[in-house]
PDB file of C-alpha atoms in Angstrom:
ATOM      1  CA  GLN A   1       0.000   0.000   0.000  1.00 92.00           C
ATOM      2  CA  VAL A   2       1.349   3.406  -0.973  1.00 94.00           C
ATOM      3  CA  ARG A   3       1.508   5.908   1.843  1.00 97.00           C
ATOM      4  CA  LEU A   4       2.771   9.466   1.988  1.00 98.00           C
ATOM      5  CA  GLN A   5       3.497  11.520   5.099  1.00 98.00           C
ATOM      6  CA  GLU A   6       4.333  15.225   5.176  1.00 98.00           C
ATOM      7  CA  SER A   7       6.624  16.748   7.787  1.00 97.00           C
ATOM      8  CA  GLY A   8       7.957  20.216   8.443  1.00 95.00           C
ATOM      9  CA  PRO A   9       7.454  23.361  10.502  1.00 93.00           C
ATOM     10  CA  GLY A  10       3.948  24.510  11.174  1.00 93.00           C
ATOM     11  CA  LEU A  11       4.974  28.145  11.530  1.00 97.00           C
ATOM     12  CA  VAL A  12       7.260  30.136   9.243  1.00 97.00           C
ATOM     13  CA  LYS A  13       8.134  33.825   9.343  1.00 97.00           C
ATOM     14  CA  PRO A  14       7.607  36.079   6.341  1.00 98.00           C
ATOM     15  CA  SER A  15      10.538  36.236   3.877  1.00 97.00           C
ATOM     16  CA  GLN A  16      11.871  32.874   5.074  1.00 97.00           C
ATOM     17  CA  THR A  17      12.059  29.673   3.025  1.00 98.00           C
ATOM     18  CA  LEU A  18       9.510  26.997   3.787  1.00 98.00           C
ATOM     19  CA  SER A  19      10.834  23.439   3.613  1.00 98.00           C
ATOM     20  CA  LEU A  20       8.548  20.394   3.737  1.00 98.00           C
ATOM     21  CA  THR A  21       9.472  16.737   3.372  1.00 98.00           C
ATOM     22  CA  CYS A  22       7.317  13.870   2.156  1.00 98.00           C
ATOM     23  CA  THR A  23       8.235  10.360   3.258  1.00 98.00           C
ATOM     24  CA  VAL A  24       6.910   7.656   0.949  1.00 98.00           C
ATOM     25  CA  SER A  25       6.339   4.009   1.803  1.00 97.00           C
ATOM     26  CA  GLY A  26       4.982   1.123  -0.214  1.00 96.00           C
ATOM     27  CA  VAL A  27       6.700   2.118  -3.465  1.00 96.00           C
ATOM     28  CA  SER A  28      10.063   3.518  -4.472  1.00 96.00           C
ATOM     29  CA  ILE A  29      10.016   7.106  -5.730  1.00 97.00           C
ATOM     30  CA  THR A  30      12.305   5.914  -8.535  1.00 96.00           C
ATOM     31  CA  THR A  31       9.725   3.436  -9.819  1.00 90.00           C
ATOM     32  CA  ASN A  32       8.799   4.140 -13.419  1.00 85.00           C
ATOM     33  CA  TYR A  33       5.175   4.997 -12.777  1.00 87.00           C
ATOM     34  CA  TYR A  34       4.501   8.038 -10.598  1.00 93.00           C
ATOM     35  CA  SER A  35       5.335  11.687 -10.495  1.00 95.00           C
ATOM     36  CA  TRP A  36       5.683  13.096  -7.006  1.00 97.00           C
ATOM     37  CA  THR A  37       4.027  16.409  -6.372  1.00 97.00           C
ATOM     38  CA  TRP A  38       3.146  19.112  -3.860  1.00 98.00           C
ATOM     39  CA  ILE A  39      -0.279  20.742  -3.720  1.00 97.00           C
ATOM     40  CA  ARG A  40      -1.817  23.187  -1.286  1.00 97.00           C
ATOM     41  CA  GLN A  41      -5.269  24.274  -0.199  1.00 96.00           C
ATOM     42  CA  SER A  42      -5.688  27.800   1.104  1.00 94.00           C
ATOM     43  CA  SER A  43      -8.844  28.893   2.874  1.00 88.00           C
ATOM     44  CA  GLY A  44     -11.459  29.812   0.300  1.00 87.00           C
ATOM     45  CA  LYS A  45      -9.224  29.054  -2.672  1.00 90.00           C
ATOM     46  CA  ALA A  46      -8.912  26.256  -5.187  1.00 91.00           C
ATOM     47  CA  LEU A  47      -6.162  23.687  -4.991  1.00 94.00           C
ATOM     48  CA  GLU A  48      -2.784  24.970  -6.198  1.00 96.00           C
ATOM     49  CA  TRP A  49      -0.026  22.717  -7.461  1.00 96.00           C
ATOM     50  CA  PHE A  50       3.649  23.598  -7.178  1.00 96.00           C
ATOM     51  CA  GLY A  51       5.217  21.125  -9.557  1.00 95.00           C
ATOM     52  CA  TYR A  52       6.511  17.590  -9.530  1.00 96.00           C
ATOM     53  CA  ILE A  53       9.622  15.461  -9.533  1.00 97.00           C
ATOM     54  CA  HIS A  54       9.466  12.558 -11.938  1.00 95.00           C
ATOM     55  CA  TYR A  55      10.662   9.052 -11.128  1.00 93.00           C
ATOM     56  CA  ASN A  56      13.846   9.824 -13.111  1.00 93.00           C
ATOM     57  CA  GLY A  57      14.585  12.998 -11.149  1.00 95.00           C
ATOM     58  CA  ASN A  58      13.371  15.499 -13.730  1.00 95.00           C
ATOM     59  CA  THR A  59      11.369  18.378 -12.323  1.00 96.00           C
ATOM     60  CA  TYR A  60       8.617  20.597 -13.648  1.00 95.00           C
ATOM     61  CA  TYR A  61       7.241  23.665 -11.892  1.00 96.00           C
ATOM     62  CA  SER A  62       4.034  25.611 -12.053  1.00 95.00           C
ATOM     63  CA  PRO A  63       4.666  29.131 -13.347  1.00 93.00           C
ATOM     64  CA  SER A  64       2.216  30.445 -10.758  1.00 92.00           C
ATOM     65  CA  PHE A  65       4.904  30.781  -8.095  1.00 93.00           C
ATOM     66  CA  ASN A  66       7.335  32.891 -10.126  1.00 89.00           C
ATOM     67  CA  GLY A  67      10.415  30.762  -9.548  1.00 93.00           C
ATOM     68  CA  ARG A  68      10.003  30.494  -5.759  1.00 96.00           C
ATOM     69  CA  THR A  69       9.639  26.717  -5.848  1.00 97.00           C
ATOM     70  CA  SER A  70      12.172  23.905  -5.733  1.00 98.00           C
ATOM     71  CA  ILE A  71      11.433  20.183  -5.464  1.00 98.00           C
ATOM     72  CA  SER A  72      14.215  17.708  -4.748  1.00 98.00           C
ATOM     73  CA  ARG A  73      14.542  14.140  -3.535  1.00 98.00           C
ATOM     74  CA  ASP A  74      16.609  11.816  -1.365  1.00 98.00           C
ATOM     75  CA  THR A  75      16.304   8.391  -2.923  1.00 97.00           C
ATOM     76  CA  SER A  76      18.196   6.736  -0.043  1.00 97.00           C
ATOM     77  CA  LYS A  77      15.383   7.808   2.302  1.00 98.00           C
ATOM     78  CA  ASN A  78      12.571   7.548  -0.264  1.00 98.00           C
ATOM     79  CA  GLN A  79      11.689  11.180   0.390  1.00 98.00           C
ATOM     80  CA  PHE A  80      11.058  14.267  -1.669  1.00 98.00           C
ATOM     81  CA  THR A  81      11.119  17.856  -0.493  1.00 98.00           C
ATOM     82  CA  LEU A  82       9.429  21.149  -1.310  1.00 98.00           C
ATOM     83  CA  GLN A  83      11.187  24.446  -0.766  1.00 98.00           C
ATOM     84  CA  LEU A  84       9.191  27.656  -1.178  1.00 98.00           C
ATOM     85  CA  SER A  85      11.187  30.854  -0.834  1.00 97.00           C
ATOM     86  CA  SER A  86      10.231  34.375   0.220  1.00 97.00           C
ATOM     87  CA  VAL A  87       7.011  33.284   1.873  1.00 98.00           C
ATOM     88  CA  THR A  88       4.272  35.738   2.796  1.00 97.00           C
ATOM     89  CA  PRO A  89       1.081  35.319   4.839  1.00 96.00           C
ATOM     90  CA  GLU A  90      -0.654  34.443   1.550  1.00 95.00           C
ATOM     91  CA  ASP A  91       1.320  31.188   1.585  1.00 97.00           C
ATOM     92  CA  THR A  92      -0.569  30.051   4.678  1.00 97.00           C
ATOM     93  CA  ALA A  93      -2.313  26.833   3.676  1.00 97.00           C
ATOM     94  CA  LEU A  94      -2.726  23.102   4.128  1.00 97.00           C
ATOM     95  CA  TYR A  95       0.113  21.496   2.187  1.00 98.00           C
ATOM     96  CA  TYR A  96      -0.142  18.017   0.673  1.00 98.00           C
ATOM     97  CA  CYS A  97       2.299  15.713  -1.006  1.00 98.00           C
ATOM     98  CA  ALA A  98       0.862  13.309  -3.545  1.00 97.00           C
ATOM     99  CA  ALA A  99       1.611  10.717  -6.211  1.00 96.00           C
ATOM    100  CA  ALA A 100       0.154  11.119  -9.684  1.00 94.00           C
ATOM    101  CA  LYS A 101       0.343   9.244 -12.959  1.00 91.00           C
ATOM    102  CA  SER A 102       0.323  12.368 -15.115  1.00 88.00           C
ATOM    103  CA  LEU A 103       0.630  16.155 -15.124  1.00 88.00           C
ATOM    104  CA  HIS A 104      -3.047  16.276 -16.072  1.00 89.00           C
ATOM    105  CA  ASP A 105      -3.963  14.485 -12.843  1.00 88.00           C
ATOM    106  CA  ILE A 106      -1.876  16.981 -10.876  1.00 89.00           C
ATOM    107  CA  VAL A 107      -3.378  20.024 -12.570  1.00 86.00           C
ATOM    108  CA  VAL A 108      -6.975  18.893 -12.074  1.00 88.00           C
ATOM    109  CA  GLY A 109      -6.326  17.786  -8.507  1.00 85.00           C
ATOM    110  CA  THR A 110      -6.774  14.048  -8.880  1.00 89.00           C
ATOM    111  CA  PRO A 111      -3.491  12.378  -7.899  1.00 92.00           C
ATOM    112  CA  GLU A 112      -3.871   8.728  -6.988  1.00 93.00           C
ATOM    113  CA  TYR A 113      -2.332   8.921  -3.518  1.00 96.00           C
ATOM    114  CA  TRP A 114      -2.266  11.787  -1.019  1.00 97.00           C
ATOM    115  CA  GLY A 115      -0.652  12.474   2.309  1.00 98.00           C
ATOM    116  CA  GLN A 116      -2.865  13.630   5.139  1.00 97.00           C
ATOM    117  CA  GLY A 117      -1.684  17.218   4.783  1.00 97.00           C
ATOM    118  CA  THR A 118       0.239  19.545   7.052  1.00 98.00           C
ATOM    119  CA  GLN A 119      -0.870  23.032   8.058  1.00 97.00           C
ATOM    120  CA  VAL A 120       1.644  25.810   7.471  1.00 98.00           C
ATOM    121  CA  THR A 121       1.090  29.291   8.838  1.00 98.00           C
ATOM    122  CA  VAL A 122       3.192  32.256   7.765  1.00 97.00           C
ATOM    123  CA  SER A 123       3.248  34.872  10.498  1.00 96.00           C
ATOM    124  CA  PRO A 124       5.805  37.170  12.176  1.00 94.00           C
TER     125      PRO A 124
END
């Protein structure tokens, strides 16, 4: 069974870099099947996707975040990480990591597997 678990700080100060880690079990992140992605849900807003890291290590980012996003991985730990720089209070949201079969699934918000989500608040 594929499981994903987010971890990271719940509170970040404005202008800092947010770093979240997703630990995956049940499948290797290098398996030729899934793309590994980060998505968030802000209060009153639609789901927003940051980008993904493919099983081969290639990355693709949503242009919506103007270059503030970086996704990397540690294959020895079966983890992948989101870094979001220059955060503001508008980045306060519930952050999810997920596994998807295609970019289309990511964009429309239908990845196959999701973590439970972690709340991040940006405040002084």
